[in-house]
């Protein structure tokens, strides 16, 4: 058993109780920051019940002063399902409010500043920007739309007082829409609904609005939350209107509505500083910077600040668990957002979202307070990880040729740096000093981390994702996902057959106005691993798949993964066209001629079950009858291209993905053939037998 955030956890094992029941429990929470019992001795921030503000616990609040508001400021977040137009809408807001010069060249989706974000067309990191409208400054947080990056959404909602929920006028509410709305309603944040892309030929805004009302009722909205205001937008053209009969000319109706609905920040006069850290950034001049919202008090350059933190137990036993330590420092730099830029300021007050330098040890969840009167805020809770992968040192014969960072020390330092700014990632040691267990929300989140490390010059190996199980009342439970698949009606049978083998249960099926079918399934996370590629193959690339966590449920039994074996190179050398031509009838190849291979490297997918050891370096014997010139007539089928996501989905438990700055290869964990035979023999409980070769 691995003790951790999920309670009693263990690896997936065969022979567990079989059950087809739907999941019954939600995901567990992980807490980051000051413990609740420490907060119980802290005074409240305000004596008015404000659900949008993190609540401290009971203390004499009258001594702090009266409650005031800042009428010149609003804090809000834009949330939506992936690709519903959040970042495009922010672009239009920035242009129409004069943030950019008239002659300034600005790229589309300006907030998606990362290379990966632009390539994939999704938002990965939450980002803050500001706009001015009618004399009021709006702090806008653009959040990710993919479920794997839900940790960014959870932290962003702790800095804002309202939410702008964007829904596609054709697609309607999708799984991530439900997720972000559920988080916003849990904090009782006011919601403004914007139905976007009303210019689409298949737009159905009236039906989508009805679906949104149904979603609110499903999530248990009260009488105040169900009366949400609605605005119709076209983010691409930069227009908004309150009525479909009156086409808009700009975004003024939307901005006016946001100012009206979003409560102004409230604070207690004379209250000491309270700044909850929800993100971290780095500056090459001042070092680590804590990003968060000021709930009470003021902060300025040169001010003394402190952090109260509960120390966790360490393996050496040198730290007493539960001991509260104090970390103090001086504010050396203070920044806030101005448009899309970060600007230095001398002082900030309640409601401002700022970046503070001066405490190198600060982490997400800490509260920056006044040393003379420290009043920490409650801890920050986020959903716990559901998947784990093993990252390790690249031990192949080709290691060290392309990367700059190849040692376990460098990989560990990079992973530790990632956990500082990403609270939904966990890194744990393994029995081997060369490998580390990395836990996250989903395949995409972990694949993005690997891709970022690859582009930074790292070489590493990654294993197949495995689910994190837990035991509740002597019952093994595993995480489930709710997926929505949008397909043409011709492929309903193929999709149902494939998901039935993966323990999927059809929950709902509807037909859209354009004839496409939308199917909702609930299935174990294990069943979703490796399914995206099969879905695109079964539907000829016409399917759309969206997913969201459904919680934990009973173990569903064995799940079918990959039925075919692989072609494994049996020697080191350079692949030859003659050898590959003879292997094409054995399966589909991943490599072409002239590529370096080594023993244990996977060069293709076998057409039958079971692995096959092959010689990809075999060359034609040259005689006076058979000449080398005849090789020019050999025409090889183009190899299947391997992306990082497809490679992670493809591999089995005894295989690894080798990642370098320029290459992605597949390999066996044990490179030598005799070692693999010995391991198979131990697993089968019999003496190792000879495999077959080609």
PDB file of C-alpha atoms in Angstrom, residues 305-594:
ATOM      1  CA  UNK A 305       5.752  39.951   5.923  1.00  0.00           C
ATOM      2  CA  UNK A 306       5.479  36.503   7.459  1.00  0.00           C
ATOM      3  CA  UNK A 307       4.052  33.046   6.674  1.00  0.00           C
ATOM      4  CA  UNK A 308       2.750  30.475   9.174  1.00  0.00           C
ATOM      5  CA  UNK A 309       3.113  26.925   7.914  1.00  0.00           C
ATOM      6  CA  UNK A 310       2.589  23.449   9.322  1.00  0.00           C
ATOM      7  CA  UNK A 311       5.656  21.279   8.691  1.00  0.00           C
ATOM      8  CA  UNK A 312       5.025  17.844   7.208  1.00  0.00           C
ATOM      9  CA  UNK A 313       6.763  14.777   8.572  1.00  0.00           C
ATOM     10  CA  UNK A 314       9.999  13.847   6.801  1.00  0.00           C
ATOM     11  CA  UNK A 315      11.568  10.442   6.267  1.00  0.00           C
ATOM     12  CA  UNK A 316      14.510  11.185   8.559  1.00  0.00           C
ATOM     13  CA  UNK A 317      12.219  12.091  11.449  1.00  0.00           C
ATOM     14  CA  UNK A 318      14.072  15.351  12.102  1.00  0.00           C
ATOM     15  CA  UNK A 319      10.881  17.425  11.840  1.00  0.00           C
ATOM     16  CA  UNK A 320       8.036  16.999  14.280  1.00  0.00           C
ATOM     17  CA  UNK A 321       4.811  16.583  12.249  1.00  0.00           C
ATOM     18  CA  UNK A 322       2.224  19.260  12.898  1.00  0.00           C
ATOM     19  CA  UNK A 323       4.767  21.796  14.174  1.00  0.00           C
ATOM     20  CA  UNK A 324       3.921  25.314  12.971  1.00  0.00           C
ATOM     21  CA  UNK A 325       6.926  27.341  11.839  1.00  0.00           C
ATOM     22  CA  UNK A 326       7.198  31.011  10.961  1.00  0.00           C
ATOM     23  CA  UNK A 327       8.945  32.269   7.817  1.00  0.00           C
ATOM     24  CA  UNK A 328       9.592  35.992   7.594  1.00  0.00           C
ATOM     25  CA  UNK A 329      10.939  38.286   4.913  1.00  0.00           C
ATOM     26  CA  UNK A 330      10.793  41.714   3.320  1.00  0.00           C
ATOM     27  CA  UNK A 331       8.904  42.666   0.159  1.00  0.00           C
ATOM     28  CA  UNK A 332      11.600  43.324  -2.452  1.00  0.00           C
ATOM     29  CA  UNK A 333       9.375  43.579  -5.535  1.00  0.00           C
ATOM     30  CA  UNK A 334       5.662  44.124  -6.166  1.00  0.00           C
ATOM     31  CA  UNK A 335       3.972  43.700  -9.548  1.00  0.00           C
ATOM     32  CA  UNK A 336       0.467  43.639 -10.975  1.00  0.00           C
ATOM     33  CA  UNK A 337      -1.093  43.157 -14.395  1.00  0.00           C
ATOM     34  CA  UNK A 338      -1.620  46.075 -16.763  1.00  0.00           C
ATOM     35  CA  UNK A 339      -3.222  44.738 -19.925  1.00  0.00           C
ATOM     36  CA  UNK A 340      -1.103  41.751 -20.872  1.00  0.00           C
ATOM     37  CA  UNK A 341       2.075  43.127 -19.245  1.00  0.00           C
ATOM     38  CA  UNK A 342       3.362  42.979 -15.678  1.00  0.00           C
ATOM     39  CA  UNK A 343       4.262  46.378 -14.202  1.00  0.00           C
ATOM     40  CA  UNK A 344       6.079  47.323 -10.991  1.00  0.00           C
ATOM     41  CA  UNK A 345       4.056  49.139  -8.333  1.00  0.00           C
ATOM     42  CA  UNK A 346       4.957  50.598  -4.942  1.00  0.00           C
ATOM     43  CA  UNK A 347       1.804  49.655  -3.044  1.00  0.00           C
ATOM     44  CA  UNK A 348      -1.371  47.573  -3.414  1.00  0.00           C
ATOM     45  CA  UNK A 349      -4.598  47.319  -1.465  1.00  0.00           C
ATOM     46  CA  UNK A 350      -7.571  45.000  -0.903  1.00  0.00           C
ATOM     47  CA  UNK A 351      -8.906  43.301  -4.025  1.00  0.00           C
ATOM     48  CA  UNK A 352      -5.690  43.705  -6.024  1.00  0.00           C
ATOM     49  CA  UNK A 353      -4.116  40.607  -7.583  1.00  0.00           C
ATOM     50  CA  UNK A 354      -0.358  41.027  -7.227  1.00  0.00           C
ATOM     51  CA  UNK A 355       2.987  39.224  -7.476  1.00  0.00           C
ATOM     52  CA  UNK A 356       5.215  39.548  -4.397  1.00  0.00           C
ATOM     53  CA  UNK A 357       8.950  38.785  -4.077  1.00  0.00           C
ATOM     54  CA  UNK A 358      10.845  38.525  -0.818  1.00  0.00           C
ATOM     55  CA  UNK A 359      10.097  35.032   0.537  1.00  0.00           C
ATOM     56  CA  UNK A 360      12.104  32.400  -1.385  1.00  0.00           C
ATOM     57  CA  UNK A 361      10.458  29.555   0.593  1.00  0.00           C
ATOM     58  CA  UNK A 362       6.842  30.583  -0.132  1.00  0.00           C
ATOM     59  CA  UNK A 363       4.573  27.925  -1.677  1.00  0.00           C
ATOM     60  CA  UNK A 364       1.041  27.732  -2.996  1.00  0.00           C
ATOM     61  CA  UNK A 365      -1.501  27.781  -0.162  1.00  0.00           C
ATOM     62  CA  UNK A 366       0.519  30.063   2.128  1.00  0.00           C
ATOM     63  CA  UNK A 367      -0.950  33.291   3.533  1.00  0.00           C
ATOM     64  CA  UNK A 368       1.249  36.388   3.604  1.00  0.00           C
ATOM     65  CA  UNK A 369       0.378  38.188   6.848  1.00  0.00           C
ATOM     66  CA  UNK A 370       1.587  40.915   9.195  1.00  0.00           C
ATOM     67  CA  UNK A 371       4.364  39.696  11.576  1.00  0.00           C
ATOM     68  CA  UNK A 372       2.922  41.728  14.462  1.00  0.00           C
ATOM     69  CA  UNK A 373      -0.590  40.266  14.036  1.00  0.00           C
ATOM     70  CA  UNK A 374      -0.509  37.104  11.868  1.00  0.00           C
ATOM     71  CA  UNK A 375      -3.950  35.920  10.757  1.00  0.00           C
ATOM     72  CA  UNK A 376      -3.643  33.004   8.291  1.00  0.00           C
ATOM     73  CA  UNK A 377      -6.463  32.000   5.965  1.00  0.00           C
ATOM     74  CA  UNK A 378      -7.872  28.447   5.699  1.00  0.00           C
ATOM     75  CA  UNK A 379      -6.079  25.877   3.639  1.00  0.00           C
ATOM     76  CA  UNK A 380      -6.544  25.501  -0.099  1.00  0.00           C
ATOM     77  CA  UNK A 381      -8.229  22.228  -1.144  1.00  0.00           C
ATOM     78  CA  UNK A 382      -7.785  20.713  -4.598  1.00  0.00           C
ATOM     79  CA  UNK A 383      -8.915  17.420  -6.130  1.00  0.00           C
ATOM     80  CA  UNK A 384      -6.392  14.629  -5.701  1.00  0.00           C
ATOM     81  CA  UNK A 385      -4.564  12.964  -8.646  1.00  0.00           C
ATOM     82  CA  UNK A 386      -6.065   9.886 -10.283  1.00  0.00           C
ATOM     83  CA  UNK A 387      -3.203   8.693 -12.540  1.00  0.00           C
ATOM     84  CA  UNK A 388       0.482   8.003 -12.049  1.00  0.00           C
ATOM     85  CA  UNK A 389       3.416   7.481 -14.387  1.00  0.00           C
ATOM     86  CA  UNK A 390       7.032   6.582 -13.778  1.00  0.00           C
ATOM     87  CA  UNK A 391       9.668   8.992 -15.064  1.00  0.00           C
ATOM     88  CA  UNK A 392      13.192   7.631 -15.229  1.00  0.00           C
ATOM     89  CA  UNK A 393      16.663   8.044 -16.624  1.00  0.00           C
ATOM     90  CA  UNK A 394      17.104   7.146 -20.285  1.00  0.00           C
ATOM     91  CA  UNK A 395      19.149   3.907 -20.208  1.00  0.00           C
ATOM     92  CA  UNK A 396      19.022   3.044 -23.913  1.00  0.00           C
ATOM     93  CA  UNK A 397      22.242   2.713 -25.985  1.00  0.00           C
ATOM     94  CA  UNK A 398      21.309   5.986 -27.727  1.00  0.00           C
ATOM     95  CA  UNK A 399      21.048   8.035 -24.530  1.00  0.00           C
ATOM     96  CA  UNK A 400      23.012  11.239 -24.105  1.00  0.00           C
ATOM     97  CA  UNK A 401      23.266  12.065 -27.812  1.00  0.00           C
ATOM     98  CA  UNK A 402      20.566  14.736 -28.025  1.00  0.00           C
ATOM     99  CA  UNK A 403      19.728  15.949 -24.516  1.00  0.00           C
ATOM    100  CA  UNK A 404      21.548  18.284 -22.130  1.00  0.00           C
ATOM    101  CA  UNK A 405      19.964  16.983 -18.905  1.00  0.00           C
ATOM    102  CA  UNK A 406      20.156  13.207 -18.572  1.00  0.00           C
ATOM    103  CA  UNK A 407      20.906  12.361 -14.929  1.00  0.00           C
ATOM    104  CA  UNK A 408      18.429  11.400 -12.214  1.00  0.00           C
ATOM    105  CA  UNK A 409      19.484  14.414 -10.133  1.00  0.00           C
ATOM    106  CA  UNK A 410      18.586  16.808 -12.953  1.00  0.00           C
ATOM    107  CA  UNK A 411      15.252  15.067 -13.618  1.00  0.00           C
ATOM    108  CA  UNK A 412      14.366  15.128  -9.899  1.00  0.00           C
ATOM    109  CA  UNK A 413      15.216  18.829  -9.623  1.00  0.00           C
ATOM    110  CA  UNK A 414      12.996  19.627 -12.618  1.00  0.00           C
ATOM    111  CA  UNK A 415      10.072  17.620 -11.194  1.00  0.00           C
ATOM    112  CA  UNK A 416      10.438  19.307  -7.801  1.00  0.00           C
ATOM    113  CA  UNK A 417      10.360  22.671  -9.545  1.00  0.00           C
ATOM    114  CA  UNK A 418       7.135  21.661 -11.278  1.00  0.00           C
ATOM    115  CA  UNK A 419       5.398  20.774  -8.021  1.00  0.00           C
ATOM    116  CA  UNK A 420       6.080  24.263  -6.645  1.00  0.00           C
ATOM    117  CA  UNK A 421       3.817  25.922  -9.207  1.00  0.00           C
ATOM    118  CA  UNK A 422       1.426  23.065  -9.960  1.00  0.00           C
ATOM    119  CA  UNK A 423      -0.415  21.784  -6.911  1.00  0.00           C
ATOM    120  CA  UNK A 424      -2.197  19.044  -8.877  1.00  0.00           C
ATOM    121  CA  UNK A 425       1.129  17.287  -9.584  1.00  0.00           C
ATOM    122  CA  UNK A 426       2.762  15.004  -7.006  1.00  0.00           C
ATOM    123  CA  UNK A 427       6.267  13.482  -7.188  1.00  0.00           C
ATOM    124  CA  UNK A 428       7.173  10.471  -5.063  1.00  0.00           C
ATOM    125  CA  UNK A 429      10.314   8.319  -4.846  1.00  0.00           C
ATOM    126  CA  UNK A 430      10.372   4.692  -5.963  1.00  0.00           C
ATOM    127  CA  UNK A 431      12.456   1.690  -4.977  1.00  0.00           C
ATOM    128  CA  UNK A 432      14.972   2.674  -7.656  1.00  0.00           C
ATOM    129  CA  UNK A 433      16.966   5.872  -7.347  1.00  0.00           C
ATOM    130  CA  UNK A 434      16.781   6.406 -11.113  1.00  0.00           C
ATOM    131  CA  UNK A 435      12.969   6.543 -11.390  1.00  0.00           C
ATOM    132  CA  UNK A 436      10.255   8.735  -9.851  1.00  0.00           C
ATOM    133  CA  UNK A 437       6.508   8.304  -9.576  1.00  0.00           C
ATOM    134  CA  UNK A 438       4.639  11.341 -10.940  1.00  0.00           C
ATOM    135  CA  UNK A 439       0.922  11.693 -10.171  1.00  0.00           C
ATOM    136  CA  UNK A 440      -1.526  13.913 -12.020  1.00  0.00           C
ATOM    137  CA  UNK A 441      -5.114  14.464 -13.133  1.00  0.00           C
ATOM    138  CA  UNK A 442      -4.920  12.803 -16.548  1.00  0.00           C
ATOM    139  CA  UNK A 443      -2.891  11.671 -19.526  1.00  0.00           C
ATOM    140  CA  UNK A 444      -2.851  15.081 -21.184  1.00  0.00           C
ATOM    141  CA  UNK A 445      -1.523  16.854 -18.102  1.00  0.00           C
ATOM    142  CA  UNK A 446       1.356  14.388 -17.724  1.00  0.00           C
ATOM    143  CA  UNK A 447       2.037  14.404 -21.483  1.00  0.00           C
ATOM    144  CA  UNK A 448       2.289  18.212 -21.414  1.00  0.00           C
ATOM    145  CA  UNK A 449       4.811  17.987 -18.574  1.00  0.00           C
ATOM    146  CA  UNK A 450       6.908  15.480 -20.540  1.00  0.00           C
ATOM    147  CA  UNK A 451       6.754  17.657 -23.664  1.00  0.00           C
ATOM    148  CA  UNK A 452       7.857  20.720 -21.679  1.00  0.00           C
ATOM    149  CA  UNK A 453      10.818  18.797 -20.248  1.00  0.00           C
ATOM    150  CA  UNK A 454      11.685  17.485 -23.702  1.00  0.00           C
ATOM    151  CA  UNK A 455      11.804  21.008 -25.138  1.00  0.00           C
ATOM    152  CA  UNK A 456      13.980  22.146 -22.261  1.00  0.00           C
ATOM    153  CA  UNK A 457      16.636  19.562 -23.238  1.00  0.00           C
ATOM    154  CA  UNK A 458      15.782  16.620 -20.966  1.00  0.00           C
ATOM    155  CA  UNK A 459      16.114  12.943 -21.865  1.00  0.00           C
ATOM    156  CA  UNK A 460      13.919  10.518 -19.938  1.00  0.00           C
ATOM    157  CA  UNK A 461      11.747   7.430 -20.119  1.00  0.00           C
ATOM    158  CA  UNK A 462       8.052   7.316 -19.218  1.00  0.00           C
ATOM    159  CA  UNK A 463       5.863   4.339 -18.360  1.00  0.00           C
ATOM    160  CA  UNK A 464       2.256   3.581 -19.193  1.00  0.00           C
ATOM    161  CA  UNK A 465      -0.225   5.522 -16.986  1.00  0.00           C
ATOM    162  CA  UNK A 466      -1.699   3.555 -14.099  1.00  0.00           C
ATOM    163  CA  UNK A 467      -4.739   4.453 -12.019  1.00  0.00           C
ATOM    164  CA  UNK A 468      -4.484   5.163  -8.296  1.00  0.00           C
ATOM    165  CA  UNK A 469      -6.735   2.828  -6.354  1.00  0.00           C
ATOM    166  CA  UNK A 470      -7.971   3.190  -2.814  1.00  0.00           C
ATOM    167  CA  UNK A 471      -9.561   0.884  -0.279  1.00  0.00           C
ATOM    168  CA  UNK A 472     -12.759   1.919   1.522  1.00  0.00           C
ATOM    169  CA  UNK A 473     -14.342  -0.508   4.000  1.00  0.00           C
ATOM    170  CA  UNK A 474     -12.225  -3.366   2.596  1.00  0.00           C
ATOM    171  CA  UNK A 475     -13.521  -2.588  -0.909  1.00  0.00           C
ATOM    172  CA  UNK A 476     -11.134  -1.698  -3.717  1.00  0.00           C
ATOM    173  CA  UNK A 477     -12.245   1.423  -5.575  1.00  0.00           C
ATOM    174  CA  UNK A 478     -10.939   3.039  -8.746  1.00  0.00           C
ATOM    175  CA  UNK A 479     -11.536   6.418 -10.449  1.00  0.00           C
ATOM    176  CA  UNK A 480     -14.216   6.746 -13.117  1.00  0.00           C
ATOM    177  CA  UNK A 481     -14.644   9.205 -15.978  1.00  0.00           C
ATOM    178  CA  UNK A 482     -17.723  10.542 -17.724  1.00  0.00           C
ATOM    179  CA  UNK A 483     -17.016  10.952 -21.423  1.00  0.00           C
ATOM    180  CA  UNK A 484     -19.068  12.594 -24.159  1.00  0.00           C
ATOM    181  CA  UNK A 485     -18.531  11.291 -27.706  1.00  0.00           C
ATOM    182  CA  UNK A 486     -19.862  13.205 -30.721  1.00  0.00           C
ATOM    183  CA  UNK A 487     -19.977  10.984 -33.827  1.00  0.00           C
ATOM    184  CA  UNK A 488     -21.909  10.414 -37.069  1.00  0.00           C
ATOM    185  CA  UNK A 489     -24.676   7.827 -36.598  1.00  0.00           C
ATOM    186  CA  UNK A 490     -22.870   5.291 -38.812  1.00  0.00           C
ATOM    187  CA  UNK A 491     -20.338   4.525 -36.072  1.00  0.00           C
ATOM    188  CA  UNK A 492     -22.653   4.004 -33.095  1.00  0.00           C
ATOM    189  CA  UNK A 493     -22.185   0.231 -33.136  1.00  0.00           C
ATOM    190  CA  UNK A 494     -18.385   0.357 -33.326  1.00  0.00           C
ATOM    191  CA  UNK A 495     -18.148   2.812 -30.429  1.00  0.00           C
ATOM    192  CA  UNK A 496     -20.552   0.860 -28.208  1.00  0.00           C
ATOM    193  CA  UNK A 497     -18.729  -2.412 -28.885  1.00  0.00           C
ATOM    194  CA  UNK A 498     -15.314  -0.926 -28.075  1.00  0.00           C
ATOM    195  CA  UNK A 499     -16.458   0.773 -24.858  1.00  0.00           C
ATOM    196  CA  UNK A 500     -18.368  -2.289 -23.664  1.00  0.00           C
ATOM    197  CA  UNK A 501     -15.069  -4.200 -23.705  1.00  0.00           C
ATOM    198  CA  UNK A 502     -13.585  -1.382 -21.612  1.00  0.00           C
ATOM    199  CA  UNK A 503     -16.380  -1.652 -18.991  1.00  0.00           C
ATOM    200  CA  UNK A 504     -18.167   1.457 -20.267  1.00  0.00           C
ATOM    201  CA  UNK A 505     -21.844   2.042 -19.468  1.00  0.00           C
ATOM    202  CA  UNK A 506     -24.032   4.113 -21.796  1.00  0.00           C
ATOM    203  CA  UNK A 507     -25.725   6.815 -19.730  1.00  0.00           C
ATOM    204  CA  UNK A 508     -27.380   9.019 -22.343  1.00  0.00           C
ATOM    205  CA  UNK A 509     -27.689   9.324 -26.128  1.00  0.00           C
ATOM    206  CA  UNK A 510     -29.129  12.262 -28.066  1.00  0.00           C
ATOM    207  CA  UNK A 511     -29.218  13.400 -31.695  1.00  0.00           C
ATOM    208  CA  UNK A 512     -28.268  16.957 -32.645  1.00  0.00           C
ATOM    209  CA  UNK A 513     -29.961  19.044 -35.299  1.00  0.00           C
ATOM    210  CA  UNK A 514     -27.179  18.307 -37.793  1.00  0.00           C
ATOM    211  CA  UNK A 515     -27.725  14.544 -37.444  1.00  0.00           C
ATOM    212  CA  UNK A 516     -24.672  13.798 -35.318  1.00  0.00           C
ATOM    213  CA  UNK A 517     -25.129  11.604 -32.263  1.00  0.00           C
ATOM    214  CA  UNK A 518     -23.904  12.565 -28.800  1.00  0.00           C
ATOM    215  CA  UNK A 519     -23.303   9.644 -26.431  1.00  0.00           C
ATOM    216  CA  UNK A 520     -22.407   9.833 -22.734  1.00  0.00           C
ATOM    217  CA  UNK A 521     -20.577   6.920 -21.114  1.00  0.00           C
ATOM    218  CA  UNK A 522     -19.327   6.288 -17.587  1.00  0.00           C
ATOM    219  CA  UNK A 523     -16.296   4.018 -17.494  1.00  0.00           C
ATOM    220  CA  UNK A 524     -13.161   3.359 -15.408  1.00  0.00           C
ATOM    221  CA  UNK A 525     -10.166   5.567 -16.104  1.00  0.00           C
ATOM    222  CA  UNK A 526      -8.288   2.356 -16.981  1.00  0.00           C
ATOM    223  CA  UNK A 527     -10.692   1.828 -19.849  1.00  0.00           C
ATOM    224  CA  UNK A 528     -10.036   5.303 -21.238  1.00  0.00           C
ATOM    225  CA  UNK A 529      -6.256   4.862 -21.393  1.00  0.00           C
ATOM    226  CA  UNK A 530      -5.318   4.203 -24.990  1.00  0.00           C
ATOM    227  CA  UNK A 531      -8.848   4.627 -26.351  1.00  0.00           C
ATOM    228  CA  UNK A 532      -8.496   7.957 -28.180  1.00  0.00           C
ATOM    229  CA  UNK A 533      -6.432   6.479 -30.990  1.00  0.00           C
ATOM    230  CA  UNK A 534      -8.805   3.535 -31.400  1.00  0.00           C
ATOM    231  CA  UNK A 535     -11.791   5.919 -31.471  1.00  0.00           C
ATOM    232  CA  UNK A 536     -10.316   7.970 -34.303  1.00  0.00           C
ATOM    233  CA  UNK A 537      -9.567   4.774 -36.219  1.00  0.00           C
ATOM    234  CA  UNK A 538     -13.053   3.329 -35.696  1.00  0.00           C
ATOM    235  CA  UNK A 539     -14.775   6.595 -36.759  1.00  0.00           C
ATOM    236  CA  UNK A 540     -12.396   7.559 -39.601  1.00  0.00           C
ATOM    237  CA  UNK A 541     -11.267  10.621 -37.658  1.00  0.00           C
ATOM    238  CA  UNK A 542     -14.781  12.117 -37.341  1.00  0.00           C
ATOM    239  CA  UNK A 543     -15.269  11.682 -33.555  1.00  0.00           C
ATOM    240  CA  UNK A 544     -14.960  14.290 -30.808  1.00  0.00           C
ATOM    241  CA  UNK A 545     -14.303  13.106 -27.244  1.00  0.00           C
ATOM    242  CA  UNK A 546     -14.583  15.111 -24.014  1.00  0.00           C
ATOM    243  CA  UNK A 547     -14.102  13.817 -20.488  1.00  0.00           C
ATOM    244  CA  UNK A 548     -14.556  14.805 -16.852  1.00  0.00           C
ATOM    245  CA  UNK A 549     -13.905  13.042 -13.538  1.00  0.00           C
ATOM    246  CA  UNK A 550     -16.908  11.185 -12.138  1.00  0.00           C
ATOM    247  CA  UNK A 551     -15.453  10.129  -8.781  1.00  0.00           C
ATOM    248  CA  UNK A 552     -14.474   6.777  -7.300  1.00  0.00           C
ATOM    249  CA  UNK A 553     -16.465   3.571  -7.633  1.00  0.00           C
ATOM    250  CA  UNK A 554     -16.091  -0.200  -7.242  1.00  0.00           C
ATOM    251  CA  UNK A 555     -13.380  -2.069  -9.129  1.00  0.00           C
ATOM    252  CA  UNK A 556     -14.818  -2.915 -12.551  1.00  0.00           C
ATOM    253  CA  UNK A 557     -12.739  -6.008 -13.323  1.00  0.00           C
ATOM    254  CA  UNK A 558     -10.220  -6.583 -16.078  1.00  0.00           C
ATOM    255  CA  UNK A 559     -10.193  -4.088 -18.945  1.00  0.00           C
ATOM    256  CA  UNK A 560      -9.042  -4.884 -22.470  1.00  0.00           C
ATOM    257  CA  UNK A 561      -6.047  -2.784 -23.562  1.00  0.00           C
ATOM    258  CA  UNK A 562      -3.977  -3.817 -26.570  1.00  0.00           C
ATOM    259  CA  UNK A 563      -4.621  -7.157 -28.220  1.00  0.00           C
ATOM    260  CA  UNK A 564      -1.682  -7.185 -30.667  1.00  0.00           C
ATOM    261  CA  UNK A 565       1.960  -7.714 -29.839  1.00  0.00           C
ATOM    262  CA  UNK A 566       4.936  -5.657 -31.020  1.00  0.00           C
ATOM    263  CA  UNK A 567       7.924  -6.097 -33.301  1.00  0.00           C
ATOM    264  CA  UNK A 568      11.102  -5.906 -31.200  1.00  0.00           C
ATOM    265  CA  UNK A 569      14.575  -5.382 -32.691  1.00  0.00           C
ATOM    266  CA  UNK A 570      16.924  -8.194 -31.725  1.00  0.00           C
ATOM    267  CA  UNK A 571      20.218  -6.412 -32.444  1.00  0.00           C
ATOM    268  CA  UNK A 572      21.863  -3.011 -32.646  1.00  0.00           C
ATOM    269  CA  UNK A 573      22.533  -1.367 -36.002  1.00  0.00           C
ATOM    270  CA  UNK A 574      20.957   0.740 -38.743  1.00  0.00           C
ATOM    271  CA  UNK A 575      17.606  -0.271 -40.223  1.00  0.00           C
ATOM    272  CA  UNK A 576      17.789  -1.479 -43.809  1.00  0.00           C
ATOM    273  CA  UNK A 577      15.149  -1.229 -46.537  1.00  0.00           C
ATOM    274  CA  UNK A 578      15.602  -4.897 -47.436  1.00  0.00           C
ATOM    275  CA  UNK A 579      15.014  -6.041 -43.857  1.00  0.00           C
ATOM    276  CA  UNK A 580      12.035  -3.732 -43.325  1.00  0.00           C
ATOM    277  CA  UNK A 581      10.442  -4.785 -46.640  1.00  0.00           C
ATOM    278  CA  UNK A 582      10.355  -8.401 -45.447  1.00  0.00           C
ATOM    279  CA  UNK A 583       8.816  -7.297 -42.111  1.00  0.00           C
ATOM    280  CA  UNK A 584       5.903  -5.337 -43.561  1.00  0.00           C
ATOM    281  CA  UNK A 585       3.767  -8.448 -43.819  1.00  0.00           C
ATOM    282  CA  UNK A 586       4.389  -9.098 -40.112  1.00  0.00           C
ATOM    283  CA  UNK A 587       2.765  -5.832 -38.981  1.00  0.00           C
ATOM    284  CA  UNK A 588       2.805  -2.030 -39.159  1.00  0.00           C
ATOM    285  CA  UNK A 589       6.197  -0.331 -38.798  1.00  0.00           C
ATOM    286  CA  UNK A 590       7.102   2.710 -36.698  1.00  0.00           C
ATOM    287  CA  UNK A 591      10.480   3.406 -38.347  1.00  0.00           C
ATOM    288  CA  UNK A 592      11.861   3.826 -41.851  1.00  0.00           C
ATOM    289  CA  UNK A 593      15.137   2.841 -43.494  1.00  0.00           C
ATOM    290  CA  UNK A 594      18.394   4.372 -42.270  1.00  0.00           C
TER     291      UNK A 594
END
